[in-house]
Tab-separated table of C-alpha atoms in Angstrom:
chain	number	residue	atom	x	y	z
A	3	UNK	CA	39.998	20.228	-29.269
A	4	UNK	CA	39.411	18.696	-26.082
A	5	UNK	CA	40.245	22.045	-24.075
A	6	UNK	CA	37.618	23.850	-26.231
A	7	UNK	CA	34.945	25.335	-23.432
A	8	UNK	CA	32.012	22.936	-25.607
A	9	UNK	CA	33.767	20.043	-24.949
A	10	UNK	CA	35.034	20.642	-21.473
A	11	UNK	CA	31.117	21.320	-20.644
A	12	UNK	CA	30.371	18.206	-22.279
A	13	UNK	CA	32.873	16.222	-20.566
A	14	UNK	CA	31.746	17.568	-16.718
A	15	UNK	CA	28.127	17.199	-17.748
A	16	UNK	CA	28.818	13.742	-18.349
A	17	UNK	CA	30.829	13.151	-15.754
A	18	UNK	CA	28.105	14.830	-13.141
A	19	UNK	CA	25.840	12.339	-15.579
A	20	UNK	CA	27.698	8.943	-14.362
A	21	UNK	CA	28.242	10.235	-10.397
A	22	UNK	CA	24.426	11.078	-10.446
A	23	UNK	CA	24.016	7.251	-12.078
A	24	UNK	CA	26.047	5.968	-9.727
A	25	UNK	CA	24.112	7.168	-6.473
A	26	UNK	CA	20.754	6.486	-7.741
A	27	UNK	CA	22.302	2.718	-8.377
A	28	UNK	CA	23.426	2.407	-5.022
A	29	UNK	CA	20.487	3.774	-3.343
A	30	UNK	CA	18.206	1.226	-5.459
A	31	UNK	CA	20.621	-1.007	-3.881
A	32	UNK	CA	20.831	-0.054	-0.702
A	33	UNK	CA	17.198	0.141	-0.819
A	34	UNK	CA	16.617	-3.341	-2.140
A	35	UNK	CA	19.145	-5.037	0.886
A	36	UNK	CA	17.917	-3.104	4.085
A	37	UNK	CA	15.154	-1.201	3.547
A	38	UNK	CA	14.563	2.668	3.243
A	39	UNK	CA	15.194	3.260	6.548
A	40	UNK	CA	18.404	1.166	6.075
A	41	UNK	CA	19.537	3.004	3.099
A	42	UNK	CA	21.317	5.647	5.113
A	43	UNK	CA	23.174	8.160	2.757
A	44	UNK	CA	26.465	6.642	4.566
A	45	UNK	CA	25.371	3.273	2.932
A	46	UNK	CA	24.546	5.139	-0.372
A	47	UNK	CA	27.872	6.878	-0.798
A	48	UNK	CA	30.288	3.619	0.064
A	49	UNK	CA	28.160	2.229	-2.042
A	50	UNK	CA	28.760	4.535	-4.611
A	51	UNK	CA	32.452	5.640	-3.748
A	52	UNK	CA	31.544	8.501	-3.336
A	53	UNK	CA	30.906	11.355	-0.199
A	54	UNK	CA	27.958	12.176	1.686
A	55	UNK	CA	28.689	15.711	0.936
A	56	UNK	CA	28.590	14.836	-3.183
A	57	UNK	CA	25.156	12.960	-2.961
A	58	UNK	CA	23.500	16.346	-1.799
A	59	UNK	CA	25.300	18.290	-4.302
A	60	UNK	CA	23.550	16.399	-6.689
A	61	UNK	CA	20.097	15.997	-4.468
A	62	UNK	CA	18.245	18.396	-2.110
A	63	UNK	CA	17.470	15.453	0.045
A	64	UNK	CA	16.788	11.693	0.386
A	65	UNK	CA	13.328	12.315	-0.798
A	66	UNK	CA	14.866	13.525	-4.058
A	67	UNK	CA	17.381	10.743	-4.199
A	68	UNK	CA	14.243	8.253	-3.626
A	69	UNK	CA	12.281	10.147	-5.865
A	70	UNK	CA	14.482	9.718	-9.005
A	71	UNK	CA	15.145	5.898	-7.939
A	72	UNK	CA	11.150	5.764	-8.366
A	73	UNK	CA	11.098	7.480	-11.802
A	74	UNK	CA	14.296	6.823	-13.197
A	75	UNK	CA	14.717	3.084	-12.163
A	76	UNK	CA	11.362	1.524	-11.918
A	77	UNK	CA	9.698	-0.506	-15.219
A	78	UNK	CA	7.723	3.082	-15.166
A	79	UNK	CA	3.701	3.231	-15.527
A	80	UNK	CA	4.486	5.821	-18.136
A	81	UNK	CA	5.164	3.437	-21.175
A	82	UNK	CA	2.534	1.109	-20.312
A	83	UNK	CA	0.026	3.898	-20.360
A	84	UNK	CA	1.401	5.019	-23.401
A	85	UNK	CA	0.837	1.702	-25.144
A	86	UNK	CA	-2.516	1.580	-23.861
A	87	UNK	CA	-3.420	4.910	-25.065
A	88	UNK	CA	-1.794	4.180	-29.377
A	89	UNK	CA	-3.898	0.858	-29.047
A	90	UNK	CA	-7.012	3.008	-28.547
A	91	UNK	CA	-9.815	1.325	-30.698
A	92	UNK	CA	-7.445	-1.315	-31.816
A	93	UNK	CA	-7.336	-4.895	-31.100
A	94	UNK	CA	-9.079	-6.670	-28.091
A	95	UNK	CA	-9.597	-4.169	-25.545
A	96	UNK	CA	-9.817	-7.014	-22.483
A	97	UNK	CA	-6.157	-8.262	-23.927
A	98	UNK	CA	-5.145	-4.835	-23.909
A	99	UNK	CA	-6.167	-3.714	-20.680
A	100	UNK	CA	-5.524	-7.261	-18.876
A	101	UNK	CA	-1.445	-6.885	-20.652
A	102	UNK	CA	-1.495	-3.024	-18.855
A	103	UNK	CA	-2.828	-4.712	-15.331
A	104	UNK	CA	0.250	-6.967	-15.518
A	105	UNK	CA	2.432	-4.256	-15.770
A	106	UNK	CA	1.048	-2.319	-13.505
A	107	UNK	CA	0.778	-5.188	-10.803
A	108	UNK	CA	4.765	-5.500	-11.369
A	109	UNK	CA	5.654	-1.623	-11.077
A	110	UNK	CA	3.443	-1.473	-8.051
A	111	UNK	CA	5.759	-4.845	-6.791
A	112	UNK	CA	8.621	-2.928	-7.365
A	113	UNK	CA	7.706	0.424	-5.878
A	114	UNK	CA	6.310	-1.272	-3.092
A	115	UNK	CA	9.798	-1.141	-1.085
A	116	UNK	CA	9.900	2.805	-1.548
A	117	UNK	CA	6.550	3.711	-1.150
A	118	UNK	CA	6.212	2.259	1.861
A	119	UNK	CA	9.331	3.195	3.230
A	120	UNK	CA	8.590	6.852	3.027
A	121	UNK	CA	4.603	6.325	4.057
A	122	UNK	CA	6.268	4.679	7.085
A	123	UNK	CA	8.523	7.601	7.743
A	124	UNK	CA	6.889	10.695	9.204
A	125	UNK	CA	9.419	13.462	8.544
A	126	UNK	CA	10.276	11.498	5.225
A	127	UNK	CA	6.423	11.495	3.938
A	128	UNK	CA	6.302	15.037	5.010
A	129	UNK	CA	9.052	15.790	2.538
A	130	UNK	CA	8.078	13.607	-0.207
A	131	UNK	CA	4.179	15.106	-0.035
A	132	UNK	CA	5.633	18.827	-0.673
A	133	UNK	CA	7.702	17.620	-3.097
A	134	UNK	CA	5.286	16.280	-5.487
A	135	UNK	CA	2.814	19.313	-4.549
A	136	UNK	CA	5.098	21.730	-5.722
A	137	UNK	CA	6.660	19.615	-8.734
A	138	UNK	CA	2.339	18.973	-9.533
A	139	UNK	CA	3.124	15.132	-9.734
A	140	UNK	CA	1.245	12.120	-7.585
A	141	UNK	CA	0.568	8.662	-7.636
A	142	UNK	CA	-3.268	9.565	-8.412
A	143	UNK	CA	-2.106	10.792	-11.908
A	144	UNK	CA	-2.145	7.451	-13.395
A	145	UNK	CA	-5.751	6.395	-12.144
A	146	UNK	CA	-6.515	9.748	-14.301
A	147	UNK	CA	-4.496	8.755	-17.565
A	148	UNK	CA	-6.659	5.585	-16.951
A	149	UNK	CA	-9.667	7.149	-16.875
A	150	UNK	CA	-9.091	9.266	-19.855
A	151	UNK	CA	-8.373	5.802	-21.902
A	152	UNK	CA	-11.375	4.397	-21.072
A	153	UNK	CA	-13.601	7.188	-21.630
A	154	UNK	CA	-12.463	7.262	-25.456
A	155	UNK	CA	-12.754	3.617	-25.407
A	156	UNK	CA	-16.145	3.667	-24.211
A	157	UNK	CA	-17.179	7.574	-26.660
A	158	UNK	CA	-16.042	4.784	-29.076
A	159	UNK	CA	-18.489	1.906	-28.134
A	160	UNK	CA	-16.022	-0.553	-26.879
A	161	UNK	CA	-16.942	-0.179	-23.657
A	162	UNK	CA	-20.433	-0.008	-21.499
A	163	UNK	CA	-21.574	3.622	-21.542
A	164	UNK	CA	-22.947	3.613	-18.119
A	165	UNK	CA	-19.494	2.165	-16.650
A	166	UNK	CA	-18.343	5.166	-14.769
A	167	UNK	CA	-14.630	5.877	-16.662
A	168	UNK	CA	-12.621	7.076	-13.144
A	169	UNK	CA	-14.700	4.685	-10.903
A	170	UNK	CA	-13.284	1.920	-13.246
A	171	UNK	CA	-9.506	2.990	-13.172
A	172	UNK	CA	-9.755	3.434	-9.599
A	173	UNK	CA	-10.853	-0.214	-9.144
A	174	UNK	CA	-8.244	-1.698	-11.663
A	175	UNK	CA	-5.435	0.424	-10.618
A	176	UNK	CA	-6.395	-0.051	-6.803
A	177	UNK	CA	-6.391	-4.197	-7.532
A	178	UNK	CA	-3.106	-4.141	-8.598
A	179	UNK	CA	-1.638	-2.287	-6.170
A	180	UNK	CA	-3.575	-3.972	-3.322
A	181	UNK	CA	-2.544	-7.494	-5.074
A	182	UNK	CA	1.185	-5.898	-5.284
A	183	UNK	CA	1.205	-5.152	-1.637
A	184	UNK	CA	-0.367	-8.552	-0.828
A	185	UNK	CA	2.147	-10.312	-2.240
A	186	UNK	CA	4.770	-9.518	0.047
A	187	UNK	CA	2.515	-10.730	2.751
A	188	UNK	CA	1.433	-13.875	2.129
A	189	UNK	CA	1.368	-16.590	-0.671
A	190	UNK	CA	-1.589	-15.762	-3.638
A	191	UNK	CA	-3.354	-18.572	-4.675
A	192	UNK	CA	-3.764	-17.470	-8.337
A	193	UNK	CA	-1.533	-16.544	-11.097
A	194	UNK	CA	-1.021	-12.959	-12.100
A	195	UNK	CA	-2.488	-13.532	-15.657
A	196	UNK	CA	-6.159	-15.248	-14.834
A	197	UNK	CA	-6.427	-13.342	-11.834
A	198	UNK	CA	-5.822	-9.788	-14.213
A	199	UNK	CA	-7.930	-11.095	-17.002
A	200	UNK	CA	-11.023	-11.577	-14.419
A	201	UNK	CA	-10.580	-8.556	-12.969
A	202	UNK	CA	-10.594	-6.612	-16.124
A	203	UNK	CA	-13.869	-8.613	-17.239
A	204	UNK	CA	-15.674	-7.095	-14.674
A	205	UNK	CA	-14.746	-3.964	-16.503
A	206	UNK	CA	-15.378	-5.225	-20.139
A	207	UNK	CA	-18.341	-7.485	-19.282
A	208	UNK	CA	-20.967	-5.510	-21.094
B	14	UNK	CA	-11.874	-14.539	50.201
B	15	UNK	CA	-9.412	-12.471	48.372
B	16	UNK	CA	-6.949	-14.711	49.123
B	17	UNK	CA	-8.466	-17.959	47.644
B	18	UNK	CA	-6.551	-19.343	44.543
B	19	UNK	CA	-9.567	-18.621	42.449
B	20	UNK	CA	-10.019	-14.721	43.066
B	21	UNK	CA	-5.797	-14.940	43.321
B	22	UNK	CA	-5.509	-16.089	39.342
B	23	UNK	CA	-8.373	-13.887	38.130
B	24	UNK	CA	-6.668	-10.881	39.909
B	25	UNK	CA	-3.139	-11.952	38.161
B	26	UNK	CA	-5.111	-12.568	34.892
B	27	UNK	CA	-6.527	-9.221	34.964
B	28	UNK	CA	-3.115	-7.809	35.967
B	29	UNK	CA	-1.211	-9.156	33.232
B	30	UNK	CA	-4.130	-8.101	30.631
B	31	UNK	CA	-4.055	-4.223	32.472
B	32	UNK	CA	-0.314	-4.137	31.415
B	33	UNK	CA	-0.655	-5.780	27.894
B	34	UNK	CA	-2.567	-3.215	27.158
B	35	UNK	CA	-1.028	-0.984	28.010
B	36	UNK	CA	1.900	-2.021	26.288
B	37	UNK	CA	-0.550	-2.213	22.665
B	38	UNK	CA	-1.735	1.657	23.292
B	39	UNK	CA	2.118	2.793	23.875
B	40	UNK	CA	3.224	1.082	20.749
B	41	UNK	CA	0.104	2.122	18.750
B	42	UNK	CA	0.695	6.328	20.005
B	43	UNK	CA	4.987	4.985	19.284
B	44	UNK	CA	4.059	4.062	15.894
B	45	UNK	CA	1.336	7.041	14.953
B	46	UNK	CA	4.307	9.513	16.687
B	47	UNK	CA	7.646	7.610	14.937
B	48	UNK	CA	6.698	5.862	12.271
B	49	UNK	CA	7.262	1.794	13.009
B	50	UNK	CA	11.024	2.171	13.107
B	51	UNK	CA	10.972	4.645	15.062
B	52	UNK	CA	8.458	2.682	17.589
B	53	UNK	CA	11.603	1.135	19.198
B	54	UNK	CA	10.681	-1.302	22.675
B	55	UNK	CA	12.933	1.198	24.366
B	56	UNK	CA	10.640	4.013	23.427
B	57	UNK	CA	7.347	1.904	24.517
B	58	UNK	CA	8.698	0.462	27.005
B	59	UNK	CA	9.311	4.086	28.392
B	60	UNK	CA	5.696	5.324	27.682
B	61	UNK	CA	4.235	2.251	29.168
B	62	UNK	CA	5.676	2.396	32.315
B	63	UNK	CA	7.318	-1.139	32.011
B	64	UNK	CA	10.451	-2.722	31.499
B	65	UNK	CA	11.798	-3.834	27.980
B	66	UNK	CA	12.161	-7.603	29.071
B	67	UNK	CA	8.732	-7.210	30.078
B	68	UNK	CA	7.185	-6.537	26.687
B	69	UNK	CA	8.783	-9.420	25.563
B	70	UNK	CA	7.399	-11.544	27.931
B	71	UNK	CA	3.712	-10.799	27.137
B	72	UNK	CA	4.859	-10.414	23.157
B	73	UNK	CA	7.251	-13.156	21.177
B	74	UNK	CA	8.482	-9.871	19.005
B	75	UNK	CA	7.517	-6.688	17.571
B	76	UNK	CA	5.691	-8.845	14.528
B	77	UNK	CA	3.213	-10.642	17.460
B	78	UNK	CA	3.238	-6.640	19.121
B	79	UNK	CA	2.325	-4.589	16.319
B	80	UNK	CA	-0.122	-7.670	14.514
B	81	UNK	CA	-1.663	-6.890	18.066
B	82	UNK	CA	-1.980	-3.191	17.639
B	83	UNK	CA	-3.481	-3.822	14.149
B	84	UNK	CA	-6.025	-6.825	15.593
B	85	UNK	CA	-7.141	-4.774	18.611
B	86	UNK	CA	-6.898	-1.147	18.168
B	87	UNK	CA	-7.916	-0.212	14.867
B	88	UNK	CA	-11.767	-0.026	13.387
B	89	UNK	CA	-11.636	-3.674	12.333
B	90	UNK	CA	-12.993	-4.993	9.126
B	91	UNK	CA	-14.240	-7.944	10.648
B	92	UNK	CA	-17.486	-5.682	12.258
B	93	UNK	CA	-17.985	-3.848	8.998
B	94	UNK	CA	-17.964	-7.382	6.891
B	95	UNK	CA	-20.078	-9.193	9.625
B	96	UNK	CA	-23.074	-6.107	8.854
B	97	UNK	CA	-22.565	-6.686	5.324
B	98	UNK	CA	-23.414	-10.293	5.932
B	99	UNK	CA	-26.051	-9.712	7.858
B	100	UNK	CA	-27.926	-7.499	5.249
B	101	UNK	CA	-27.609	-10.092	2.568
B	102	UNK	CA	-30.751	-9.962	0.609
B	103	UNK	CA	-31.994	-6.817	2.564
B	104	UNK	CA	-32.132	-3.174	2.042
B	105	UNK	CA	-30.278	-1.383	-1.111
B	106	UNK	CA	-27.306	-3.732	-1.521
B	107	UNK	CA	-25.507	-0.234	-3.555
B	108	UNK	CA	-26.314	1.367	-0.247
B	109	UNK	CA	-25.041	-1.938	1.961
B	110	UNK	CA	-22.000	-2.116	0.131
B	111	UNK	CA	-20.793	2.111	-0.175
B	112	UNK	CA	-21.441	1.578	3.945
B	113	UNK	CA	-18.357	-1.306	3.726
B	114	UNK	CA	-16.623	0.513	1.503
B	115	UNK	CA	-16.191	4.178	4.042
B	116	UNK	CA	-15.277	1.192	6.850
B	117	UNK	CA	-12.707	-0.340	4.705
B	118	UNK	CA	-11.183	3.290	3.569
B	119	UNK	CA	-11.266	4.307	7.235
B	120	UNK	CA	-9.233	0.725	8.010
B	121	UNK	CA	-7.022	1.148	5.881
B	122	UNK	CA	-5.922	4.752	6.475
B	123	UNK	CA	-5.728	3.496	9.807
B	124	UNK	CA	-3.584	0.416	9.209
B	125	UNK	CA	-1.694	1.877	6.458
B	126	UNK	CA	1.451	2.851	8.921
B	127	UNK	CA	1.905	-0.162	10.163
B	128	UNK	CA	1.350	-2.372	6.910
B	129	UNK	CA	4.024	0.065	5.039
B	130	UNK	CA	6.566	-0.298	7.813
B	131	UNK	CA	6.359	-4.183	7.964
B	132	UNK	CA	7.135	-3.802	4.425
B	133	UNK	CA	9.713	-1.447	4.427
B	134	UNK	CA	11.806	-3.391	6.977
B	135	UNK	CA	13.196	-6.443	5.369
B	136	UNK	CA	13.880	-8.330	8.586
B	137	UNK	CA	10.809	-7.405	10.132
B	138	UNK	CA	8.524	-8.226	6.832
B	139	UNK	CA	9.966	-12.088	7.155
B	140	UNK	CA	9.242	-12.314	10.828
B	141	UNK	CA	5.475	-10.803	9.970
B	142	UNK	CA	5.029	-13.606	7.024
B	143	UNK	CA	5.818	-16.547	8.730
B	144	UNK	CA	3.500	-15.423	12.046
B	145	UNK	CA	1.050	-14.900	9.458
B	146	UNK	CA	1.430	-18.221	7.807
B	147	UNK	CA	1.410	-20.326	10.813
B	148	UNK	CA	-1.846	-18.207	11.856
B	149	UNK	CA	-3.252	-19.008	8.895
B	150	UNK	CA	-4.243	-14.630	9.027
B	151	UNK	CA	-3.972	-12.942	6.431
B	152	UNK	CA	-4.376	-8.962	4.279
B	153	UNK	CA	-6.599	-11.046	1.695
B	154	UNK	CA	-8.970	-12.795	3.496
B	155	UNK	CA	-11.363	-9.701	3.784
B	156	UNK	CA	-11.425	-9.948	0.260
B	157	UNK	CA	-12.134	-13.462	0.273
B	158	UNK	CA	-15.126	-12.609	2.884
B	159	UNK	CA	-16.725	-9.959	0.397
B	160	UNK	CA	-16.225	-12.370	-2.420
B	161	UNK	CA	-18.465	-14.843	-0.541
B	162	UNK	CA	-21.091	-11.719	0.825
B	163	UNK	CA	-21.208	-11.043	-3.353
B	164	UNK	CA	-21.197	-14.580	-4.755
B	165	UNK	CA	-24.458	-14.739	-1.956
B	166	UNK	CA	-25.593	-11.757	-3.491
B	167	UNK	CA	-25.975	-12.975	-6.930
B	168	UNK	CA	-27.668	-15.876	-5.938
B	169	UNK	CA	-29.925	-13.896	-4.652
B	170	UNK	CA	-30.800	-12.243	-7.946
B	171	UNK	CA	-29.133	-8.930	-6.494
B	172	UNK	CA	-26.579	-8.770	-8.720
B	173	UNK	CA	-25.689	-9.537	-12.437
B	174	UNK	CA	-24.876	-13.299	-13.075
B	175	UNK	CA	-21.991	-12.470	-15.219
B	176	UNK	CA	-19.660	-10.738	-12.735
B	177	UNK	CA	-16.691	-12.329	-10.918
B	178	UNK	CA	-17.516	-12.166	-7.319
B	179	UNK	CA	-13.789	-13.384	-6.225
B	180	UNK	CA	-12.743	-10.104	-9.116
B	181	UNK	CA	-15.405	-7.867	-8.023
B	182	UNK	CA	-14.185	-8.571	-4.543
B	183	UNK	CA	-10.817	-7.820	-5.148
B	184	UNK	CA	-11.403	-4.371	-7.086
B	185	UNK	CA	-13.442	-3.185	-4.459
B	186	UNK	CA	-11.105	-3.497	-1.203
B	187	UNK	CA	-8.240	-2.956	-3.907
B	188	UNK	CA	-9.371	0.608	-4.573
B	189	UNK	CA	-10.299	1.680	-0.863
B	190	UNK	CA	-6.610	0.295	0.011
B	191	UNK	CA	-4.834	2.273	-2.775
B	192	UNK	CA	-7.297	5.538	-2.359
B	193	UNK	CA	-6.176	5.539	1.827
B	194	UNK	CA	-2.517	5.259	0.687
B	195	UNK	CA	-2.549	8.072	-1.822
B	196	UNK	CA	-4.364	10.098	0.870
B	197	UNK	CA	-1.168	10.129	2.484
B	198	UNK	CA	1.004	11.330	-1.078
B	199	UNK	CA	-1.202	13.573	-2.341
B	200	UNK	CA	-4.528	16.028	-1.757
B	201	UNK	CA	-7.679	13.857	-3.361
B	202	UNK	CA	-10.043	15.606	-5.466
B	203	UNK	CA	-13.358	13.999	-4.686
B	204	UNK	CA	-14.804	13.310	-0.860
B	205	UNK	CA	-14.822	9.714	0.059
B	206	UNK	CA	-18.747	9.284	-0.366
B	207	UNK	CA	-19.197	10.151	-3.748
B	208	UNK	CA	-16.209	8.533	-4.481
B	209	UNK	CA	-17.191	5.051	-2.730
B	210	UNK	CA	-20.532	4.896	-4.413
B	211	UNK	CA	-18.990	5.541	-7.812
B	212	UNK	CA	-16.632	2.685	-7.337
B	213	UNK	CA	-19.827	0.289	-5.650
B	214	UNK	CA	-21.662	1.152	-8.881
B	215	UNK	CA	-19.251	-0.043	-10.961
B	216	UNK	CA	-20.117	-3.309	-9.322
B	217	UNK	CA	-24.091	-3.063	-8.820
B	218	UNK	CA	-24.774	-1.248	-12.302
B	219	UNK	CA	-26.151	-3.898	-13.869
């Protein structure tokens, strides 16, 4: 059975499954400790225990490699949104959007290391800017699945119809990432949670 | 007269201010060319004509160097907030405050290269906090000044009592900060101007 062609395939996809696991691990890692521009692949694959020459068998380039750390590794925007978007009409919509805010402040804490790193890194930003022009992907696209939310919220009365929906994400996504980035910098003197619920009043006040 | 001690120390003064300088433009054109880790003292020292163990005698490190490239060569906030202040209770405060908002884009675009390289560089980030916390500087004080330009505002009768000026404050600068660092990602839809009085009316609209 285990020589059958099915299960061999099985087996190596797995198998090309854990490597790939394994170098996205170490480059979080690597990442984490020294910075992008310390996370040379050398670091990555010792890390990993595995060769240079494997991590771009399995990545075009560092961008890539950074890329899927981003997506794959990250508490990801995605499910937040998602959450936001089922609790449409539902509940308190300041509680709702003040509980999205906090996780968006901490994704925007976490991807602060990366983001940076490559904004930082001419021929690195270069890369990563093709790279999510060709693959049609951005970190504008969740001010947009923001907007959307709000606009039903607000076709359904819940919010202020002459709030501006996009203007509004803008400003709440842009807070958190500003406050994300801040944080690294110097000491906040308010909590996450009453600073996020004030902000979002300004969105819900009418 | 040249010779008197007087004319001797301004001459020296001048001197060592002629070669600081020049020191801040060849790490500001390292930094736009290299990205910050690539904005080595070897490399400025080089451009500027100058020794290495003479950029360290003008500057304690790269922090106090590149705070000083930030502080003196890009289009400051402090000018931009200062108007703002000045037109408190005069002319269209949507107008007054979509003005700010182009200055604080243009800032930030401007400062985003350094700010994401102190960031991504672990060793350098700690050196920039502590400078910053003896200082008693700071990325959120600009928000702190709007805050006060709003709260001012609203006294005034200029603005709705119910808004947050210190939230307000902080949505504002947050979206011009995270709108110049997706410049850099990804191709924005909308021009800045349209875009920056959307985002003020969010704030003005009632």
């Amino acid at each position: 059975m285990s020589c059958a062609p099915g299960s061999v395939d099985r087996r190596s996809y797995h198998g090309r499954m854990r490597t790939r696991d394994r170098i996205i691990d170490a480059a979080e890692q690597a990442i984490r400790e020294f910075g992008i521009t310390g996370a040379t692949t050398r670091r990555i694959a010792r890390q990993a225990g595995c060769s240079e020459a494997l991590i771009y068998k399995h990545f075009s380039g560092k961008e890539e490699l950074f890329l899927a750390v981003l997506l794959e590794r990250l508490p990801a925007l995605g499910p937040a949104l998602a959450r936001l978007r089922l609790a449409t009409g539902q509940g308190d919509l300041a509680a709702n959007l003040t509980e999205f805010a906090l996780k968006a402040l901490e994704f925007y804490a976490r991807a602060a290391g990366i983001a940076s790193g490559v904004l930082a890194d001419p021929s690195l930003l270069d890369g990563f800017r093709s790279m999510l022009a060709k693959a049609d992907m951005g970190p504008h696209l969740p001010i947009q699945a923001l907007a959307g939310i709000l606009r039903d919220e607000q076709r359904g009365g819940r919010l202020d119809g002459g709030l501006d929906p996009d203007a509004a994400a803008a400003m709440l996504m842009g807070a958190c990432f500003h406050r994300a980035n801040l944080s690294y910098f110097v000491e906040l003197p308010q909590e996450d949670k009453p600073w996020a619920a004030a902000v979002v009043g300004t969105i819900v006040r009418c």
